[in-house]
PDB file of C-alpha atoms in Angstrom:
ATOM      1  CA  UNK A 603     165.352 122.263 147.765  1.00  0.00           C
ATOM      2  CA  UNK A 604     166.453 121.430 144.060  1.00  0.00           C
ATOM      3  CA  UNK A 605     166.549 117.824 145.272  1.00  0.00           C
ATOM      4  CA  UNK A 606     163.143 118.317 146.892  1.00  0.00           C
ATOM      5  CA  UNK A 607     161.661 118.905 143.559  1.00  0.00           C
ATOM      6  CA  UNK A 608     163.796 116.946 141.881  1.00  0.00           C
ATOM      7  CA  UNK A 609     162.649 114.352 143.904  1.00  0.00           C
ATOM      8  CA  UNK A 610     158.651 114.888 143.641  1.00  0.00           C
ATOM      9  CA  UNK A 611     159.326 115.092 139.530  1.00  0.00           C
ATOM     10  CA  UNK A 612     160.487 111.493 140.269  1.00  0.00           C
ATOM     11  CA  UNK A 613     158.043 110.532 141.804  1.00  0.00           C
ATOM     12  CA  UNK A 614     155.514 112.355 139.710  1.00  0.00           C
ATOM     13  CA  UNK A 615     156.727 110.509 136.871  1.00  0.00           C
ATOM     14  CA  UNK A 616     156.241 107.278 138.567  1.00  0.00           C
ATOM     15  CA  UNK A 617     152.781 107.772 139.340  1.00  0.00           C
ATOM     16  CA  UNK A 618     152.003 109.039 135.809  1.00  0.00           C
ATOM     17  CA  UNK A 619     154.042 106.044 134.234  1.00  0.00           C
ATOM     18  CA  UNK A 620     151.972 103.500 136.543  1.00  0.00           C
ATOM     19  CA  UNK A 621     148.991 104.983 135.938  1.00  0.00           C
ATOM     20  CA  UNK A 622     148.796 105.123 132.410  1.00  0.00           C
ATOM     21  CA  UNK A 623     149.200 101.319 131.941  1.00  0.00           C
ATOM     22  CA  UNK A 624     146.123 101.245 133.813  1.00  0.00           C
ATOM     23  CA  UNK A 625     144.368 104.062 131.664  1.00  0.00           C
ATOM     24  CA  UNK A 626     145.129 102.506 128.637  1.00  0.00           C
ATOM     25  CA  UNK A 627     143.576  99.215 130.224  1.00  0.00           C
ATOM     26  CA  UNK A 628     140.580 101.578 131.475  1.00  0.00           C
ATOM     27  CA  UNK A 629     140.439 103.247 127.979  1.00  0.00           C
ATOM     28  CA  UNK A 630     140.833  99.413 125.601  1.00  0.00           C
ATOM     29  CA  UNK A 631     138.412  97.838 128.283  1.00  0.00           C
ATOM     30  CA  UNK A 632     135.718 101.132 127.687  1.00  0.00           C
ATOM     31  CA  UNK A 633     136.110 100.721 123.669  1.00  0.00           C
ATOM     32  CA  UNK A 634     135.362  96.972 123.746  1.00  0.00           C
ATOM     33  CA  UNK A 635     132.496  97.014 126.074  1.00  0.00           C
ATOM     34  CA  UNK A 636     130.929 100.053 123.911  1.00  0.00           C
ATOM     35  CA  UNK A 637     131.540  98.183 121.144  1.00  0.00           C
ATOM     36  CA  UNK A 638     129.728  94.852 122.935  1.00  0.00           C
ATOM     37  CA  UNK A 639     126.792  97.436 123.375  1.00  0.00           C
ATOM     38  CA  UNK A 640     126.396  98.133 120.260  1.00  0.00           C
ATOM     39  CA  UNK A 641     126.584  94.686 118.690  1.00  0.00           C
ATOM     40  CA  UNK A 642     124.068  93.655 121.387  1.00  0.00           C
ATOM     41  CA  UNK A 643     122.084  96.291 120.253  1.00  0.00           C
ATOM     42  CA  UNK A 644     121.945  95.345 116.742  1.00  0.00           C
ATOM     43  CA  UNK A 645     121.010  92.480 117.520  1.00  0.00           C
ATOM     44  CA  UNK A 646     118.385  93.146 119.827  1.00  0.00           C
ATOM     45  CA  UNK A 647     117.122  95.058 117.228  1.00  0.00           C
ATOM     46  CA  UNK A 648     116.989  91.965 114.485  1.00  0.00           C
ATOM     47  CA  UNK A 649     115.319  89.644 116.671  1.00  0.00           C
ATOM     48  CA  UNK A 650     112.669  92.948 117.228  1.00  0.00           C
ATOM     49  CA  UNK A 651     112.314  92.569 113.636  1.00  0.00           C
ATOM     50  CA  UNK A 652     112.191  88.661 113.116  1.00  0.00           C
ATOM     51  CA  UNK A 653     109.517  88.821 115.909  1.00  0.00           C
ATOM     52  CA  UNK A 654     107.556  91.539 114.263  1.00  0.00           C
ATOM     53  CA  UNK A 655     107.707  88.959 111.407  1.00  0.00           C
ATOM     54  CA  UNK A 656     106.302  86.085 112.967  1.00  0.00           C
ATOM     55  CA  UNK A 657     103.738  87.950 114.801  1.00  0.00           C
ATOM     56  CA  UNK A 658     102.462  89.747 111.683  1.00  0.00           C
ATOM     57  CA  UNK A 659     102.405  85.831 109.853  1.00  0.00           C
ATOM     58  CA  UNK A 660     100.493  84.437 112.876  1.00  0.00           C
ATOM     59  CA  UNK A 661      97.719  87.150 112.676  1.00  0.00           C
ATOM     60  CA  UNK A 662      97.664  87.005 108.826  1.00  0.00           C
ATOM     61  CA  UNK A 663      97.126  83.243 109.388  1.00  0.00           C
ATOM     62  CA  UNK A 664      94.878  83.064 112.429  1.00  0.00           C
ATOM     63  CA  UNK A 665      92.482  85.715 110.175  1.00  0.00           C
ATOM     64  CA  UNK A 666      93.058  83.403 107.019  1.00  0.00           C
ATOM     65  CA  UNK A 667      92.024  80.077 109.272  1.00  0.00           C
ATOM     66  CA  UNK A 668      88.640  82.141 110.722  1.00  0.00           C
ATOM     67  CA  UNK A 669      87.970  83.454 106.839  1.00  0.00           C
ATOM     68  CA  UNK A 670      88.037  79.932 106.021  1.00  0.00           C
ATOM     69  CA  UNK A 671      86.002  78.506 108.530  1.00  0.00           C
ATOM     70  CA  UNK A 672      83.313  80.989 108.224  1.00  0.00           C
ATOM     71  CA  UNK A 673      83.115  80.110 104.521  1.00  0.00           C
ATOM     72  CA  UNK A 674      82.919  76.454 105.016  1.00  0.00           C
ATOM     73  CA  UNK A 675      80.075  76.817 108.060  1.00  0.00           C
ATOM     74  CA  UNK A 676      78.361  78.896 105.663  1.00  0.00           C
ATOM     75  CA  UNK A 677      79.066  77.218 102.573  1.00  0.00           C
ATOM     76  CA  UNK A 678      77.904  73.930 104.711  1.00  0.00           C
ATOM     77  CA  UNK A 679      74.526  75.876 106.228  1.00  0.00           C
ATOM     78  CA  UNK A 680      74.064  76.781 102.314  1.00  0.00           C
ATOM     79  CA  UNK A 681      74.173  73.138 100.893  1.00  0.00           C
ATOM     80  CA  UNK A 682      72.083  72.039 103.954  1.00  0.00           C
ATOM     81  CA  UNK A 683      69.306  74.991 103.499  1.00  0.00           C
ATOM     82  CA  UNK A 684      69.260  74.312  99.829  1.00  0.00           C
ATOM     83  CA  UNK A 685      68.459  70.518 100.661  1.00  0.00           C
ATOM     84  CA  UNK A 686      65.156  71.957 103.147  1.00  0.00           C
ATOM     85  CA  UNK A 687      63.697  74.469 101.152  1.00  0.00           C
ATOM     86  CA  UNK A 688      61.516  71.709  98.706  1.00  0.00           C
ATOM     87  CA  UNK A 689      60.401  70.208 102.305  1.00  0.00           C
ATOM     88  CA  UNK A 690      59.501  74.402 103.290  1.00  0.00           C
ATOM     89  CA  UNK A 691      57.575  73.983  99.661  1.00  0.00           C
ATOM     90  CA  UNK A 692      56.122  70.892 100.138  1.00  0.00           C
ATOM     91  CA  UNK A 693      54.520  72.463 103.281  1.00  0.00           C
ATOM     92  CA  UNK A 694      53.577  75.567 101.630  1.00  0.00           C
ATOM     93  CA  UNK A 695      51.441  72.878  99.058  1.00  0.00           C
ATOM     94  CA  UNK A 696      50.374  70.939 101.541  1.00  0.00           C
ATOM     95  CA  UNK A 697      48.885  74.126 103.632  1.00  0.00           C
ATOM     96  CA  UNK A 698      46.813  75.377 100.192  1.00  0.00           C
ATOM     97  CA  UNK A 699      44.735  72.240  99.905  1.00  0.00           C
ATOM     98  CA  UNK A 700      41.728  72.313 101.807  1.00  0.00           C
ATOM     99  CA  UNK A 701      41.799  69.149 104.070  1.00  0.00           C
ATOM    100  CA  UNK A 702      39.193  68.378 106.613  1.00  0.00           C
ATOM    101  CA  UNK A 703      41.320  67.014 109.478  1.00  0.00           C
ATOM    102  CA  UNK A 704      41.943  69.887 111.709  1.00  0.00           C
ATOM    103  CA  UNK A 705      44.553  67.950 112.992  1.00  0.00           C
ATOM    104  CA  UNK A 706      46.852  66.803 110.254  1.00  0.00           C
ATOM    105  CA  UNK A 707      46.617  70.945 109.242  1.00  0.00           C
ATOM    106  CA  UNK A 708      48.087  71.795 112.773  1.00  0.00           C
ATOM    107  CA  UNK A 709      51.077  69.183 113.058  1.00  0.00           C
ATOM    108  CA  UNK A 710      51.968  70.939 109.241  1.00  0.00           C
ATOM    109  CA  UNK A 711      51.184  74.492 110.452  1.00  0.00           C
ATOM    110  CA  UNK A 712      53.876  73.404 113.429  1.00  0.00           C
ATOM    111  CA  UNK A 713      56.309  71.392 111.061  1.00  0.00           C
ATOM    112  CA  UNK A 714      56.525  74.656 108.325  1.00  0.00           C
ATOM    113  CA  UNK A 715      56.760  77.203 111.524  1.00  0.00           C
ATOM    114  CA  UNK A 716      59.722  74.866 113.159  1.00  0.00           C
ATOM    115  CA  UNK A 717      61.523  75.023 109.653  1.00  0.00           C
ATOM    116  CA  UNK A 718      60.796  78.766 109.401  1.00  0.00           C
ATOM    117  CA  UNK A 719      62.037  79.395 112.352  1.00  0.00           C
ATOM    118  CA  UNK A 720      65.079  77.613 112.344  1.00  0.00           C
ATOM    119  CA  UNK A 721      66.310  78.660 108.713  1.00  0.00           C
ATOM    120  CA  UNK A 722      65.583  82.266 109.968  1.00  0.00           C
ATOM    121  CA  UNK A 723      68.233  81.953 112.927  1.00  0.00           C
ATOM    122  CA  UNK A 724      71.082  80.836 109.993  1.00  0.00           C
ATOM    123  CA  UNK A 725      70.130  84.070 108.236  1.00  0.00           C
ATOM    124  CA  UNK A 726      67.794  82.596 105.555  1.00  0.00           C
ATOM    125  CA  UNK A 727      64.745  84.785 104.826  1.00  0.00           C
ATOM    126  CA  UNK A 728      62.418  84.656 102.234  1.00  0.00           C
ATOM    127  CA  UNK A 729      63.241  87.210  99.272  1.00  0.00           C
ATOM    128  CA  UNK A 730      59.846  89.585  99.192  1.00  0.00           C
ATOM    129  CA  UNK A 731      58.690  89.373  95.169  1.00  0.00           C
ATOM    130  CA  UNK A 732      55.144  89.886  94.527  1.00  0.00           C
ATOM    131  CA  UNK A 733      54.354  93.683  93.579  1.00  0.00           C
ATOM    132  CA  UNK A 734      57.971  94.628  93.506  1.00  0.00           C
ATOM    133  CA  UNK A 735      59.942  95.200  90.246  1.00  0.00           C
ATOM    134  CA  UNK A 736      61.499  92.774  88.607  1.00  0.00           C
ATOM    135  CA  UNK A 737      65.300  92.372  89.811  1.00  0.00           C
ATOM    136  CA  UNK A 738      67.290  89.793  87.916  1.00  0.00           C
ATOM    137  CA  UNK A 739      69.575  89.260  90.994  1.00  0.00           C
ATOM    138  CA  UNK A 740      67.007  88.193  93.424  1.00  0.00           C
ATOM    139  CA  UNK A 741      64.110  86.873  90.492  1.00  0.00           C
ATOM    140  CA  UNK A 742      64.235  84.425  87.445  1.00  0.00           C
ATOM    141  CA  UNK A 743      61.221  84.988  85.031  1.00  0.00           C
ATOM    142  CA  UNK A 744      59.837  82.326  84.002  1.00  0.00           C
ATOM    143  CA  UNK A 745      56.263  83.933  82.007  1.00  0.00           C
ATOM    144  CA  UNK A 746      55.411  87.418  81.204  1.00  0.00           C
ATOM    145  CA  UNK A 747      51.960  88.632  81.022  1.00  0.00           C
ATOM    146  CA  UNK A 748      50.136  91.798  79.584  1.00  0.00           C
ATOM    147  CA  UNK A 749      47.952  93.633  82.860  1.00  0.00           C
ATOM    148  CA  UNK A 750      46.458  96.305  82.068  1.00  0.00           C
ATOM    149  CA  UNK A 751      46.282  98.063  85.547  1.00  0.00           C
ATOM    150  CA  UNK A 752      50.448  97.337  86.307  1.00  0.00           C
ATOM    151  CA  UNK A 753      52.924  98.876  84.540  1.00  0.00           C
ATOM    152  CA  UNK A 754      56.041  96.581  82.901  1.00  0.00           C
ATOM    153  CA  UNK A 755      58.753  94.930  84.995  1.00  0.00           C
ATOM    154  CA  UNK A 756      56.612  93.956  88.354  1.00  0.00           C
ATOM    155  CA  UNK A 757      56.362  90.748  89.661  1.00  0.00           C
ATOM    156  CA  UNK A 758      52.500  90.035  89.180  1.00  0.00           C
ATOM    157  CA  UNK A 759      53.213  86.350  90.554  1.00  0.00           C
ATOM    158  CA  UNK A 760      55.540  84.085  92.387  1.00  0.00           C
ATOM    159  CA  UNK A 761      55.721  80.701  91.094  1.00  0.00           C
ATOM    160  CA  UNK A 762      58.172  79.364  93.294  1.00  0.00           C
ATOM    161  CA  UNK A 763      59.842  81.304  96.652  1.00  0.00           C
ATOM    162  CA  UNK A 764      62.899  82.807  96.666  1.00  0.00           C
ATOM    163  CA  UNK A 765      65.342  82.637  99.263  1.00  0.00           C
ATOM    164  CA  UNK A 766      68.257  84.268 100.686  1.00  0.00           C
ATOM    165  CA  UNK A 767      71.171  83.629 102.941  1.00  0.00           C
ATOM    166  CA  UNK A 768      72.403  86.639 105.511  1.00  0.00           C
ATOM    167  CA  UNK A 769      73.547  88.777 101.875  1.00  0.00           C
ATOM    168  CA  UNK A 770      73.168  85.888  99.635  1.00  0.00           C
ATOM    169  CA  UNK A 771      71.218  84.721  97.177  1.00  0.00           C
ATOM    170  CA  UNK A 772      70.494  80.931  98.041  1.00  0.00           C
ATOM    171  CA  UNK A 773      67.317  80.308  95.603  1.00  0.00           C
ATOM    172  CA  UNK A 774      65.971  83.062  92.806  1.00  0.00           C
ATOM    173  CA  UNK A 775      62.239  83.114  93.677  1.00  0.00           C
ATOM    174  CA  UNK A 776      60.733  82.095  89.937  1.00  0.00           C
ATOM    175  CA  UNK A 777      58.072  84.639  89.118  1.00  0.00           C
ATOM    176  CA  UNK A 778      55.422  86.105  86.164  1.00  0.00           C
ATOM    177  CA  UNK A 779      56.305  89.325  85.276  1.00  0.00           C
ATOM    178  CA  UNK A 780      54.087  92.284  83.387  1.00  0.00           C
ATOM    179  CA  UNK A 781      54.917  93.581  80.485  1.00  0.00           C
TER     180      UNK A 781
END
């Protein structure tokens, strides 16, 4: 029996010493392909970051690009308004005469309401003076005048109209104001 068991320690011993070659393999090959994971995994987590990046600096420049071209639409509606409103005034004179020919007084009725209407789809709107006080934003004051029945600061005239665009001021409406 002593060579039975001396026997199975051989072959004990075998085994183990066979195995652990390939445990050691097992164990070298389990290190490196943690250590794959986790380089993979850094850098997974850098290009995360580099596309974070670019995606932030393509919105910041997409909003930039629509900030600008709202300015310049509005900037260009702006020059182009400014160039209408002496026509809109020319109407306005044009309107006060007294004139005879019904006709000519309709085709500038339907000219000033055209130009009305289309300034007041950009946003442009006529800044509301007379009777209000005087507000050096919206009114430049070109006379003052003693009234007995108003009290100082109100606009007792408007010269010229005033104009704004959406929040804008396009054109100070020139007024007379009490004193």
């Amino acid at each position: 029996m002593s060579e039975d068991i001396k026997k199975t320690e051989d072959e004990t011993e075998e085994v183990v010493e066979t195995e652990a070659p390939e445990v050691v393999e097992e164990v070298d090959e389990v290190a490196t392909l943690q250590a794959k994971i986790t380089e993979l995994s850094e850098q997974v987590n850098v290009l995360k970051n580099e596309y974070a990046k670019a995606y932030a600096d393509t919105e910041n420049t997409r909003k930039r690009l629509q900030a600008d071209f709202d300015s310049r639409t509005k900037f260009m509606m702006k020059n182009f308004a400014l160039e209408l409103l002496p026509v809109l005034d020319s109407c306005e004179r044009a309107l006060a005469q007294a004139t005879t020919d019904e006709a000519y007084r309709k085709g500038v009725e339907m000219i000033y309401g055209q130009l009305q209407n289309a300034l007041s789809k950009e946003g442009i709107t006529e800044i509301d003076a007379l009777n209000q006080p005087f507000d050096g934003n919206w009114h430049q004051a070109l006379m003052t005048e003693a009234k007995e029945d108003v009290e100082p600061g109100i606009v007792i005239e408007v010269l010229q109209k005033g104009y704004r665009i959406k929040d804008r001021l396009l054109r100070a409406a020139m007024v007379k104001v009490s004193e």
